[in-house]
mmCIF file of N, CA and C in Angstrom:
data_model
loop_
_atom_site.group_PDB
_atom_site.id
_atom_site.type_symbol
_atom_site.label_atom_id
_atom_site.label_comp_id
_atom_site.label_asym_id
_atom_site.label_seq_id
_atom_site.Cartn_x
_atom_site.Cartn_y
_atom_site.Cartn_z
ATOM 1 N N MET A 1 17.043 -56.374 -7.491
ATOM 2 C CA MET A 1 16.773 -57.779 -7.627
ATOM 3 C C MET A 1 15.982 -58.309 -6.428
ATOM 4 N N LEU A 2 16.269 -57.804 -5.245
ATOM 5 C CA LEU A 2 15.609 -58.325 -4.053
ATOM 6 C C LEU A 2 14.154 -57.897 -3.942
ATOM 7 N N GLY A 3 13.725 -56.925 -4.742
ATOM 8 C CA GLY A 3 12.337 -56.482 -4.732
ATOM 9 C C GLY A 3 11.481 -57.189 -5.773
ATOM 10 N N LEU A 4 12.055 -58.128 -6.522
ATOM 11 C CA LEU A 4 11.296 -58.803 -7.577
ATOM 12 C C LEU A 4 10.251 -59.756 -6.997
ATOM 13 N N GLN A 5 9.069 -59.723 -7.592
ATOM 14 C CA GLN A 5 7.977 -60.598 -7.176
ATOM 15 C C GLN A 5 7.556 -61.476 -8.356
ATOM 16 N N HIS A 6 6.802 -62.520 -8.037
ATOM 17 C CA HIS A 6 6.349 -63.475 -9.055
ATOM 18 C C HIS A 6 5.656 -62.766 -10.221
ATOM 19 N N ARG A 7 4.894 -61.740 -9.924
ATOM 20 C CA ARG A 7 4.159 -61.009 -10.962
ATOM 21 C C ARG A 7 5.064 -60.201 -11.891
ATOM 22 N N ASP A 8 6.345 -60.084 -11.544
ATOM 23 C CA ASP A 8 7.279 -59.303 -12.347
ATOM 24 C C ASP A 8 7.934 -60.107 -13.462
ATOM 25 N N ILE A 9 7.614 -61.377 -13.582
ATOM 26 C CA ILE A 9 8.222 -62.258 -14.586
ATOM 27 C C ILE A 9 7.165 -62.681 -15.597
ATOM 28 N N GLU A 10 7.457 -62.494 -16.866
ATOM 29 C CA GLU A 10 6.585 -62.967 -17.949
ATOM 30 C C GLU A 10 7.400 -63.913 -18.830
ATOM 31 N N LEU A 11 7.421 -65.188 -18.457
ATOM 32 C CA LEU A 11 8.224 -66.156 -19.200
ATOM 33 C C LEU A 11 7.560 -66.615 -20.488
ATOM 34 N N ASP A 12 6.239 -66.470 -20.580
ATOM 35 C CA ASP A 12 5.531 -66.897 -21.791
ATOM 36 C C ASP A 12 5.436 -65.804 -22.840
ATOM 37 N N ALA A 13 5.909 -64.616 -22.515
ATOM 38 C CA ALA A 13 5.935 -63.527 -23.505
ATOM 39 C C ALA A 13 7.052 -63.810 -24.509
ATOM 40 N N SER A 14 6.980 -63.149 -25.639
ATOM 41 C CA SER A 14 8.031 -63.324 -26.640
ATOM 42 C C SER A 14 8.602 -61.950 -27.001
ATOM 43 N N PRO A 15 9.749 -61.577 -26.515
ATOM 44 C CA PRO A 15 10.640 -62.349 -25.648
ATOM 45 C C PRO A 15 10.146 -62.352 -24.201
ATOM 46 N N ALA A 16 10.694 -63.277 -23.388
ATOM 47 C CA ALA A 16 10.376 -63.299 -21.957
ATOM 48 C C ALA A 16 10.833 -61.973 -21.349
ATOM 49 N N LEU A 17 10.079 -61.489 -20.364
ATOM 50 C CA LEU A 17 10.370 -60.177 -19.766
ATOM 51 C C LEU A 17 10.461 -60.228 -18.258
ATOM 52 N N LEU A 18 11.301 -59.356 -17.725
ATOM 53 C CA LEU A 18 11.420 -59.121 -16.303
ATOM 54 C C LEU A 18 11.087 -57.650 -16.080
ATOM 55 N N HIS A 19 10.099 -57.376 -15.242
ATOM 56 C CA HIS A 19 9.664 -55.998 -14.976
ATOM 57 C C HIS A 19 10.255 -55.526 -13.646
ATOM 58 N N VAL A 20 11.082 -54.495 -13.688
ATOM 59 C CA VAL A 20 11.647 -53.912 -12.469
ATOM 60 C C VAL A 20 10.721 -52.770 -12.065
ATOM 61 N N ARG A 21 10.050 -52.917 -10.915
ATOM 62 C CA ARG A 21 9.054 -51.931 -10.483
ATOM 63 C C ARG A 21 9.279 -51.410 -9.072
ATOM 64 N N ARG A 22 10.050 -52.157 -8.256
ATOM 65 C CA ARG A 22 10.248 -51.773 -6.861
ATOM 66 C C ARG A 22 11.609 -52.279 -6.403
ATOM 67 N N SER A 23 12.018 -51.841 -5.232
ATOM 68 C CA SER A 23 13.280 -52.307 -4.669
ATOM 69 C C SER A 23 13.070 -52.677 -3.211
ATOM 70 N N ALA A 24 13.994 -53.463 -2.686
ATOM 71 C CA ALA A 24 13.978 -53.782 -1.259
ATOM 72 C C ALA A 24 14.874 -52.760 -0.571
ATOM 73 N N LYS A 25 14.371 -52.188 0.500
ATOM 74 C CA LYS A 25 15.128 -51.176 1.235
ATOM 75 C C LYS A 25 15.239 -51.588 2.690
ATOM 76 N N GLU A 26 16.370 -51.295 3.292
ATOM 77 C CA GLU A 26 16.576 -51.590 4.693
ATOM 78 C C GLU A 26 16.273 -50.338 5.508
ATOM 79 N N VAL A 27 15.401 -50.477 6.504
ATOM 80 C CA VAL A 27 15.043 -49.358 7.375
ATOM 81 C C VAL A 27 15.167 -49.807 8.826
ATOM 82 N N SER A 28 15.213 -48.846 9.718
ATOM 83 C CA SER A 28 15.263 -49.138 11.145
ATOM 84 C C SER A 28 13.850 -49.045 11.703
ATOM 85 N N GLU A 29 13.445 -50.092 12.403
ATOM 86 C CA GLU A 29 12.103 -50.133 12.987
ATOM 87 C C GLU A 29 12.226 -50.642 14.417
ATOM 88 N N ASN A 30 11.907 -49.800 15.373
ATOM 89 C CA ASN A 30 12.031 -50.155 16.787
ATOM 90 C C ASN A 30 13.437 -50.627 17.129
ATOM 91 N N GLY A 31 14.445 -49.992 16.566
ATOM 92 C CA GLY A 31 15.823 -50.332 16.855
ATOM 93 C C GLY A 31 16.363 -51.546 16.123
ATOM 94 N N HIS A 32 15.583 -52.103 15.209
ATOM 95 C CA HIS A 32 16.010 -53.280 14.452
ATOM 96 C C HIS A 32 16.009 -52.960 12.965
ATOM 97 N N LYS A 33 16.929 -53.587 12.233
ATOM 98 C CA LYS A 33 16.936 -53.438 10.778
ATOM 99 C C LYS A 33 15.878 -54.369 10.182
ATOM 100 N N VAL A 34 15.055 -53.818 9.315
ATOM 101 C CA VAL A 34 14.082 -54.630 8.577
ATOM 102 C C VAL A 34 14.122 -54.209 7.113
ATOM 103 N N SER A 35 13.830 -55.138 6.245
ATOM 104 C CA SER A 35 13.771 -54.825 4.818
ATOM 105 C C SER A 35 12.315 -54.706 4.406
ATOM 106 N N ILE A 36 12.034 -53.673 3.619
ATOM 107 C CA ILE A 36 10.680 -53.466 3.107
ATOM 108 C C ILE A 36 10.765 -53.216 1.603
ATOM 109 N N LEU A 37 9.664 -53.431 0.921
ATOM 110 C CA LEU A 37 9.607 -53.114 -0.495
ATOM 111 C C LEU A 37 9.196 -51.663 -0.645
ATOM 112 N N GLY A 38 9.852 -50.969 -1.569
ATOM 113 C CA GLY A 38 9.543 -49.567 -1.792
ATOM 114 C C GLY A 38 9.823 -49.172 -3.221
ATOM 115 N N GLU A 39 9.799 -47.893 -3.448
ATOM 116 C CA GLU A 39 10.064 -47.347 -4.776
ATOM 117 C C GLU A 39 11.526 -47.553 -5.158
ATOM 118 N N THR A 40 11.790 -47.567 -6.443
ATOM 119 C CA THR A 40 13.168 -47.605 -6.911
ATOM 120 C C THR A 40 13.828 -46.252 -6.640
ATOM 121 N N LYS A 41 15.152 -46.220 -6.688
ATOM 122 C CA LYS A 41 15.870 -44.979 -6.377
ATOM 123 C C LYS A 41 15.484 -43.844 -7.315
ATOM 124 N N THR A 42 15.348 -44.140 -8.603
ATOM 125 C CA THR A 42 15.002 -43.111 -9.582
ATOM 126 C C THR A 42 13.892 -43.633 -10.492
ATOM 127 N N PRO A 43 13.133 -42.742 -11.106
ATOM 128 C CA PRO A 43 12.103 -43.190 -12.054
ATOM 129 C C PRO A 43 12.685 -44.021 -13.199
ATOM 130 N N ASN A 44 13.927 -43.713 -13.623
ATOM 131 C CA ASN A 44 14.546 -44.468 -14.710
ATOM 132 C C ASN A 44 14.929 -45.888 -14.309
ATOM 133 N N SER A 45 14.928 -46.170 -13.006
ATOM 134 C CA SER A 45 15.238 -47.521 -12.547
ATOM 135 C C SER A 45 14.110 -48.495 -12.887
ATOM 136 N N LYS A 46 12.903 -47.969 -13.054
ATOM 137 C CA LYS A 46 11.777 -48.821 -13.447
ATOM 138 C C LYS A 46 11.912 -49.111 -14.933
ATOM 139 N N ARG A 47 11.977 -50.403 -15.272
ATOM 140 C CA ARG A 47 12.196 -50.768 -16.668
ATOM 141 C C ARG A 47 11.817 -52.213 -16.906
ATOM 142 N N ASP A 48 11.749 -52.581 -18.166
ATOM 143 C CA ASP A 48 11.519 -53.956 -18.582
ATOM 144 C C ASP A 48 12.805 -54.485 -19.190
ATOM 145 N N ILE A 49 13.173 -55.694 -18.813
ATOM 146 C CA ILE A 49 14.405 -56.302 -19.289
ATOM 147 C C ILE A 49 14.060 -57.597 -20.014
ATOM 148 N N GLU A 50 14.582 -57.773 -21.216
ATOM 149 C CA GLU A 50 14.381 -59.013 -21.953
ATOM 150 C C GLU A 50 15.215 -60.116 -21.309
ATOM 151 N N VAL A 51 14.601 -61.283 -21.156
ATOM 152 C CA VAL A 51 15.280 -62.437 -20.579
ATOM 153 C C VAL A 51 15.728 -63.352 -21.717
ATOM 154 N N PRO A 52 17.023 -63.652 -21.815
ATOM 155 C CA PRO A 52 17.483 -64.561 -22.867
ATOM 156 C C PRO A 52 16.820 -65.939 -22.729
ATOM 157 N N ALA A 53 16.484 -66.554 -23.844
ATOM 158 C CA ALA A 53 15.779 -67.842 -23.838
ATOM 159 C C ALA A 53 16.447 -68.898 -22.953
ATOM 160 N N PRO A 54 17.781 -69.081 -23.003
ATOM 161 C CA PRO A 54 18.393 -70.101 -22.145
ATOM 162 C C PRO A 54 18.192 -69.831 -20.647
ATOM 163 N N LEU A 55 18.117 -68.570 -20.277
ATOM 164 C CA LEU A 55 17.920 -68.214 -18.875
ATOM 165 C C LEU A 55 16.466 -68.409 -18.438
ATOM 166 N N ALA A 56 15.530 -68.279 -19.348
ATOM 167 C CA ALA A 56 14.107 -68.421 -19.016
ATOM 168 C C ALA A 56 13.819 -69.790 -18.410
ATOM 169 N N GLY A 57 14.445 -70.835 -18.935
ATOM 170 C CA GLY A 57 14.248 -72.177 -18.390
ATOM 171 C C GLY A 57 14.747 -72.290 -16.959
ATOM 172 N N LYS A 58 15.885 -71.692 -16.669
ATOM 173 C CA LYS A 58 16.440 -71.710 -15.305
ATOM 174 C C LYS A 58 15.540 -70.928 -14.348
ATOM 175 N N ILE A 59 15.002 -69.809 -14.816
ATOM 176 C CA ILE A 59 14.086 -69.025 -13.984
ATOM 177 C C ILE A 59 12.820 -69.829 -13.707
ATOM 178 N N ARG A 60 12.316 -70.520 -14.709
ATOM 179 C CA ARG A 60 11.120 -71.363 -14.541
ATOM 180 C C ARG A 60 11.373 -72.425 -13.466
ATOM 181 N N GLU A 61 12.556 -73.051 -13.485
ATOM 182 C CA GLU A 61 12.917 -74.048 -12.467
ATOM 183 C C GLU A 61 12.962 -73.409 -11.080
ATOM 184 N N HIS A 62 13.564 -72.232 -10.986
ATOM 185 C CA HIS A 62 13.655 -71.523 -9.710
ATOM 186 C C HIS A 62 12.257 -71.220 -9.168
ATOM 187 N N LEU A 63 11.370 -70.731 -10.033
ATOM 188 C CA LEU A 63 10.005 -70.417 -9.612
ATOM 189 C C LEU A 63 9.299 -71.662 -9.087
ATOM 190 N N ALA A 64 9.421 -72.772 -9.791
ATOM 191 C CA ALA A 64 8.745 -74.012 -9.402
ATOM 192 C C ALA A 64 9.284 -74.566 -8.083
ATOM 193 N N THR A 65 10.563 -74.373 -7.843
ATOM 194 C CA THR A 65 11.200 -74.951 -6.662
ATOM 195 C C THR A 65 11.112 -74.067 -5.426
ATOM 196 N N TYR A 66 11.282 -72.758 -5.585
ATOM 197 C CA TYR A 66 11.461 -71.886 -4.427
ATOM 198 C C TYR A 66 10.422 -70.801 -4.224
ATOM 199 N N VAL A 67 9.585 -70.523 -5.210
ATOM 200 C CA VAL A 67 8.710 -69.347 -5.133
ATOM 201 C C VAL A 67 7.245 -69.750 -5.063
ATOM 202 N N ASP A 68 6.541 -69.171 -4.091
ATOM 203 C CA ASP A 68 5.100 -69.384 -3.961
ATOM 204 C C ASP A 68 4.408 -68.879 -5.220
ATOM 205 N N LYS A 69 3.249 -69.407 -5.532
ATOM 206 C CA LYS A 69 2.527 -69.034 -6.755
ATOM 207 C C LYS A 69 1.787 -67.700 -6.643
ATOM 208 N N LYS A 70 1.694 -67.135 -5.431
ATOM 209 C CA LYS A 70 1.027 -65.839 -5.270
ATOM 210 C C LYS A 70 1.749 -64.774 -6.084
ATOM 211 N N PRO A 71 1.019 -63.866 -6.733
ATOM 212 C CA PRO A 71 1.644 -62.812 -7.534
ATOM 213 C C PRO A 71 2.632 -61.955 -6.745
ATOM 214 N N THR A 72 2.384 -61.763 -5.454
ATOM 215 C CA THR A 72 3.247 -60.907 -4.645
ATOM 216 C C THR A 72 4.399 -61.662 -3.979
ATOM 217 N N ALA A 73 4.526 -62.959 -4.242
ATOM 218 C CA ALA A 73 5.611 -63.745 -3.639
ATOM 219 C C ALA A 73 6.961 -63.240 -4.148
ATOM 220 N N LEU A 74 7.893 -63.071 -3.228
ATOM 221 C CA LEU A 74 9.239 -62.627 -3.591
ATOM 222 C C LEU A 74 9.990 -63.730 -4.317
ATOM 223 N N LEU A 75 10.804 -63.357 -5.310
ATOM 224 C CA LEU A 75 11.584 -64.345 -6.056
ATOM 225 C C LEU A 75 12.774 -64.840 -5.257
ATOM 226 N N PHE A 76 13.348 -63.974 -4.437
ATOM 227 C CA PHE A 76 14.521 -64.323 -3.645
ATOM 228 C C PHE A 76 14.227 -63.968 -2.198
ATOM 229 N N THR A 77 14.270 -64.968 -1.315
ATOM 230 C CA THR A 77 13.915 -64.744 0.079
ATOM 231 C C THR A 77 15.020 -65.220 1.011
ATOM 232 N N GLY A 78 14.940 -64.755 2.247
ATOM 233 C CA GLY A 78 15.869 -65.204 3.272
ATOM 234 C C GLY A 78 15.549 -66.624 3.686
ATOM 235 N N VAL A 79 16.558 -67.368 4.070
ATOM 236 C CA VAL A 79 16.389 -68.771 4.453
ATOM 237 C C VAL A 79 15.494 -68.901 5.677
ATOM 238 N N ARG A 80 15.739 -68.086 6.689
ATOM 239 C CA ARG A 80 14.959 -68.189 7.924
ATOM 240 C C ARG A 80 13.580 -67.577 7.815
ATOM 241 N N THR A 81 13.504 -66.377 7.279
ATOM 242 C CA THR A 81 12.264 -65.602 7.342
ATOM 243 C C THR A 81 11.361 -65.754 6.134
ATOM 244 N N ARG A 82 11.913 -66.231 5.022
ATOM 245 C CA ARG A 82 11.184 -66.276 3.748
ATOM 246 C C ARG A 82 10.714 -64.888 3.338
ATOM 247 N N GLY A 83 11.334 -63.860 3.936
ATOM 248 C CA GLY A 83 11.050 -62.467 3.597
ATOM 249 C C GLY A 83 12.215 -61.888 2.822
ATOM 250 N N THR A 84 12.230 -60.562 2.705
ATOM 251 C CA THR A 84 13.314 -59.922 1.973
ATOM 252 C C THR A 84 14.645 -60.247 2.638
ATOM 253 N N ILE A 85 15.686 -60.267 1.848
ATOM 254 C CA ILE A 85 17.016 -60.632 2.325
ATOM 255 C C ILE A 85 17.737 -59.393 2.811
ATOM 256 N N GLY A 86 18.324 -59.465 3.985
ATOM 257 C CA GLY A 86 19.114 -58.376 4.519
ATOM 258 C C GLY A 86 20.442 -58.900 5.025
ATOM 259 N N ASP A 87 21.309 -58.008 5.472
ATOM 260 C CA ASP A 87 22.604 -58.416 6.004
ATOM 261 C C ASP A 87 22.469 -59.316 7.217
ATOM 262 N N TYR A 88 21.373 -59.226 7.905
ATOM 263 C CA TYR A 88 21.141 -59.953 9.142
ATOM 264 C C TYR A 88 20.592 -61.349 8.892
ATOM 265 N N ASP A 89 20.328 -61.700 7.647
ATOM 266 C CA ASP A 89 19.678 -62.979 7.347
ATOM 267 C C ASP A 89 20.668 -64.119 7.295
#
């Protein structure tokens, strides 16, 4: 979920779709924990999920309120960093 980007949501499709293509991973960089986007754990983790119609409206509200319009903008970000969410956020 933390690796989802704006481009991974198709709310105007019928049915609406969520594309799982990457994951957020925590790595150590210069002695600090950082989260980066990477591959999913297994090839089968990449999939398309149908979004129920009642949920599509809530997702649309979330996108309008919290998510930048850039295709690569993360759907869920840390409060301070606006980057991937980690235990340190």
